mmCIF file of C-alpha atoms and ligand atoms in Angstrom:
data_model
loop_
_atom_site.group_PDB
_atom_site.id
_atom_site.type_symbol
_atom_site.label_atom_id
_atom_site.label_comp_id
_atom_site.label_asym_id
_atom_site.label_seq_id
_atom_site.Cartn_x
_atom_site.Cartn_y
_atom_site.Cartn_z
ATOM 1 C CA UNK N 1 20.939 -30.608 -35.741
ATOM 2 C CA UNK N 2 20.052 -28.676 -32.885
ATOM 3 C CA UNK N 3 18.999 -25.125 -33.176
ATOM 4 C CA UNK N 4 20.831 -22.689 -31.062
ATOM 5 C CA UNK N 5 19.011 -21.654 -27.930
ATOM 6 C CA UNK N 6 18.240 -18.038 -27.951
ATOM 7 C CA UNK N 7 19.933 -16.285 -25.029
ATOM 8 C CA UNK N 8 16.658 -14.277 -24.311
ATOM 9 C CA UNK N 9 13.588 -15.879 -23.334
ATOM 10 C CA UNK N 10 10.365 -14.771 -24.986
ATOM 11 C CA UNK N 11 9.454 -13.865 -21.280
ATOM 12 C CA UNK N 12 10.204 -10.880 -19.460
ATOM 13 C CA UNK N 13 12.206 -10.938 -16.350
ATOM 14 C CA UNK N 14 9.234 -9.181 -14.882
ATOM 15 C CA UNK N 15 8.164 -11.233 -11.686
ATOM 16 C CA UNK N 16 4.283 -11.317 -11.926
ATOM 17 C CA UNK N 17 2.919 -12.614 -8.529
ATOM 18 C CA UNK N 18 -0.202 -14.928 -9.126
ATOM 19 C CA UNK N 19 -3.365 -13.898 -7.584
ATOM 20 C CA UNK N 20 -6.027 -15.886 -6.002
ATOM 21 C CA UNK N 21 -8.040 -15.704 -9.210
ATOM 22 C CA UNK N 22 -5.261 -17.114 -11.089
ATOM 23 C CA UNK N 23 -5.179 -13.823 -13.444
ATOM 24 C CA UNK N 24 -2.136 -11.753 -13.707
ATOM 25 C CA UNK N 25 -2.334 -8.508 -11.829
ATOM 26 C CA UNK N 26 -1.485 -6.350 -14.725
ATOM 27 C CA UNK N 27 -4.248 -3.791 -14.009
ATOM 28 C CA UNK N 28 -2.541 -0.614 -12.605
ATOM 29 C CA UNK N 29 -3.356 0.633 -9.374
ATOM 30 C CA UNK N 30 -5.021 3.886 -9.404
ATOM 31 C CA UNK N 31 -2.064 5.939 -8.560
ATOM 32 C CA UNK N 32 0.259 4.519 -11.022
ATOM 33 C CA UNK N 33 0.716 3.298 -14.706
ATOM 34 C CA UNK N 34 1.605 -0.535 -14.978
ATOM 35 C CA UNK N 35 4.980 -1.480 -15.368
ATOM 36 C CA UNK N 36 4.328 -2.386 -18.908
ATOM 37 C CA UNK N 37 2.580 0.935 -19.723
ATOM 38 C CA UNK N 38 5.486 2.790 -18.258
ATOM 39 C CA UNK N 39 7.999 0.867 -19.962
ATOM 40 C CA UNK N 40 6.150 0.929 -23.243
ATOM 41 C CA UNK N 41 5.989 4.829 -22.888
ATOM 42 C CA UNK N 42 9.581 4.985 -21.985
ATOM 43 C CA UNK N 43 10.562 2.811 -24.946
ATOM 44 C CA UNK N 44 8.477 4.894 -27.237
ATOM 45 C CA UNK N 45 10.311 7.994 -26.588
ATOM 46 C CA UNK N 46 13.789 6.565 -25.853
ATOM 47 C CA UNK N 47 13.932 7.521 -22.441
ATOM 48 C CA UNK N 48 13.922 5.394 -19.329
ATOM 49 C CA UNK N 49 11.968 6.908 -16.101
ATOM 50 C CA UNK N 50 10.900 5.743 -12.737
ATOM 51 C CA UNK N 51 7.083 6.331 -11.865
ATOM 52 C CA UNK N 52 7.866 6.879 -8.234
ATOM 53 C CA UNK N 53 5.286 4.407 -7.143
ATOM 54 C CA UNK N 54 7.564 2.025 -5.279
ATOM 55 C CA UNK N 55 4.967 0.377 -3.437
ATOM 56 C CA UNK N 56 7.154 0.662 -0.371
ATOM 57 C CA UNK N 57 4.593 2.683 1.588
ATOM 58 C CA UNK N 58 5.386 5.219 3.756
ATOM 59 C CA UNK N 59 4.570 8.827 3.540
ATOM 60 C CA UNK N 60 7.262 10.434 5.082
ATOM 61 C CA UNK N 61 6.688 13.869 3.773
ATOM 62 C CA UNK N 62 8.099 15.756 6.606
ATOM 63 C CA UNK N 63 4.657 17.192 8.147
ATOM 64 C CA UNK N 64 5.272 16.803 11.830
ATOM 65 C CA UNK N 65 2.582 18.282 13.841
ATOM 66 C CA UNK N 66 0.175 17.914 11.202
ATOM 67 C CA UNK N 67 -3.393 17.210 12.639
ATOM 68 C CA UNK N 68 -4.463 13.903 11.285
ATOM 69 C CA UNK N 69 -7.538 13.193 12.951
ATOM 70 C CA UNK N 70 -9.658 13.684 16.391
ATOM 71 C CA UNK N 71 -9.335 10.639 18.708
ATOM 72 C CA UNK N 72 -13.033 10.760 18.637
ATOM 73 C CA UNK N 73 -13.290 9.951 14.884
ATOM 74 C CA UNK N 74 -11.320 6.645 15.455
ATOM 75 C CA UNK N 75 -13.595 3.764 16.301
ATOM 76 C CA UNK N 76 -12.363 1.259 18.945
ATOM 77 C CA UNK N 77 -11.676 -1.951 16.909
ATOM 78 C CA UNK N 78 -11.562 -0.086 13.740
ATOM 79 C CA UNK N 79 -9.799 3.198 12.204
ATOM 80 C CA UNK N 80 -9.682 5.955 9.874
ATOM 81 C CA UNK N 81 -8.143 6.100 6.419
ATOM 82 C CA UNK N 82 -6.714 9.721 5.806
ATOM 83 C CA UNK N 83 -6.612 9.721 2.088
ATOM 84 C CA UNK N 84 -4.881 13.217 1.457
ATOM 85 C CA UNK N 85 -1.840 12.269 3.930
ATOM 86 C CA UNK N 86 -1.976 8.546 2.949
ATOM 87 C CA UNK N 87 -2.113 7.235 6.353
ATOM 88 C CA UNK N 88 -4.382 5.051 8.178
ATOM 89 C CA UNK N 89 -4.808 5.636 12.024
ATOM 90 C CA UNK N 90 -6.580 2.746 13.961
ATOM 91 C CA UNK N 91 -7.506 2.191 17.630
ATOM 92 C CA UNK N 92 -7.172 -1.532 18.161
ATOM 93 C CA UNK N 93 -8.139 -1.035 21.826
ATOM 94 C CA UNK N 94 -9.611 1.891 23.816
ATOM 95 C CA UNK N 95 -7.066 4.525 24.172
ATOM 96 C CA UNK N 96 -4.088 2.897 21.797
ATOM 97 C CA UNK N 97 -3.940 4.549 18.501
ATOM 98 C CA UNK N 98 -1.599 3.146 15.932
ATOM 99 C CA UNK N 99 -0.720 4.817 12.356
ATOM 100 C CA UNK N 100 0.245 3.084 9.260
ATOM 101 C CA UNK N 101 0.960 3.959 5.696
ATOM 102 C CA UNK N 102 -2.146 3.760 3.540
ATOM 103 C CA UNK N 103 -0.002 2.591 0.511
ATOM 104 C CA UNK N 104 -0.277 -1.188 -0.075
ATOM 105 C CA UNK N 105 2.893 -2.834 -0.105
ATOM 106 C CA UNK N 106 1.973 -4.856 -3.035
ATOM 107 C CA UNK N 107 1.678 -2.401 -6.051
ATOM 108 C CA UNK N 108 1.076 0.748 -4.382
ATOM 109 C CA UNK N 109 -2.735 1.145 -4.302
ATOM 110 C CA UNK N 110 -4.219 3.153 -1.439
ATOM 111 C CA UNK N 111 -6.303 1.028 1.051
ATOM 112 C CA UNK N 112 -9.953 2.140 1.178
ATOM 113 C CA UNK N 113 -11.641 0.104 4.038
ATOM 114 C CA UNK N 114 -11.224 -1.037 7.640
ATOM 115 C CA UNK N 115 -13.358 -3.828 8.754
ATOM 116 C CA UNK N 116 -13.287 -6.800 11.051
ATOM 117 C CA UNK N 117 -9.790 -5.623 12.465
ATOM 118 C CA UNK N 118 -8.360 -5.557 8.911
ATOM 119 C CA UNK N 119 -7.352 -2.906 6.819
ATOM 120 C CA UNK N 120 -8.128 -3.490 3.174
ATOM 121 C CA UNK N 121 -6.740 -3.104 -0.336
ATOM 122 C CA UNK N 122 -9.053 -2.872 -3.115
ATOM 123 C CA UNK N 123 -6.769 -3.691 -6.076
ATOM 124 C CA UNK N 124 -5.731 -7.270 -5.310
ATOM 125 C CA UNK N 125 -7.284 -8.172 -1.988
ATOM 126 C CA UNK N 126 -4.598 -7.918 0.557
ATOM 127 C CA UNK N 127 -5.441 -7.483 4.241
ATOM 128 C CA UNK N 128 -3.409 -6.192 7.189
ATOM 129 C CA UNK N 129 -4.171 -6.142 10.690
ATOM 130 C CA UNK N 130 -4.967 -2.818 12.510
ATOM 131 C CA UNK N 131 -2.931 -3.607 15.493
ATOM 132 C CA UNK N 132 0.367 -3.789 13.519
ATOM 133 C CA UNK N 133 0.041 -3.642 9.785
ATOM 134 C CA UNK N 134 1.027 -7.427 9.211
ATOM 135 C CA UNK N 135 -0.147 -8.863 6.119
ATOM 136 C CA UNK N 136 -2.945 -11.541 6.714
ATOM 137 C CA UNK N 137 -4.084 -12.158 3.253
ATOM 138 C CA UNK N 138 -3.274 -10.981 -0.250
ATOM 139 C CA UNK N 139 -0.246 -10.581 -2.458
ATOM 140 C CA UNK N 140 1.272 -7.835 -0.425
ATOM 141 C CA UNK N 141 4.838 -8.934 0.427
ATOM 142 C CA UNK N 142 5.393 -6.804 3.591
ATOM 143 C CA UNK N 143 3.363 -5.135 6.408
ATOM 144 C CA UNK N 144 2.287 -1.574 6.204
ATOM 145 C CA UNK N 145 4.878 0.578 7.438
ATOM 146 C CA UNK N 146 4.223 2.253 10.767
ATOM 147 C CA UNK N 147 3.808 6.134 10.844
ATOM 148 C CA UNK N 148 4.898 7.950 13.916
ATOM 149 C CA UNK N 149 1.945 9.848 15.721
ATOM 150 C CA UNK N 150 1.248 11.836 18.733
ATOM 151 C CA UNK N 151 -1.888 11.989 20.700
ATOM 152 C CA UNK N 152 -2.451 15.171 22.651
ATOM 153 C CA UNK N 153 -5.563 16.709 23.894
ATOM 154 C CA UNK N 154 -7.912 14.639 21.767
ATOM 155 C CA UNK N 155 -5.940 15.363 18.575
ATOM 156 C CA UNK N 156 -3.765 12.884 16.543
ATOM 157 C CA UNK N 157 -0.893 14.562 14.915
ATOM 158 C CA UNK N 158 2.115 13.294 13.176
ATOM 159 C CA UNK N 159 5.007 12.844 15.399
HETATM 160 FE FE1 FES E 1 -2.058 -5.433 -4.861
HETATM 161 FE FE2 FES E 1 -2.790 -3.861 -2.819
HETATM 162 S S1 FES E 1 -1.959 -2.938 -4.706
HETATM 163 S S2 FES E 1 -3.134 -5.821 -3.159
#
């Protein structure tokens, strides 16, 4: 006699992307509790909440005109991470400035390094091009969203 099959699998419906090392990325990014931690906390108090760490990037905080950096601070072929505004400003070629969200599209960590033409995320190794924010490595599913900037008189400001 066959035993009934439970409609619920012992595994959760949570999708956990594999990492290059083969370990589950359960470690929470610095800005957010892990999903499991958040769900456990919600269950403990009988409430459901959303952490606000969507991992979608984009600061969009409406600070048009805010000074981000001086053009002289942005190396050609590199960039600068403005952590307090969660923006990366790059200069792929002389005089051509770009800006992207500094929030990784994987699990919401803030990128922390720019080297060899790439913006790097410390959490799971994603890499993004300084030219267009496109993913070149790692688990990040989408490019870093572009941020609107203006360059005026040696200042780079939010558009
Ligand atoms: Fe996972 Fe950036 S948060 S690679």
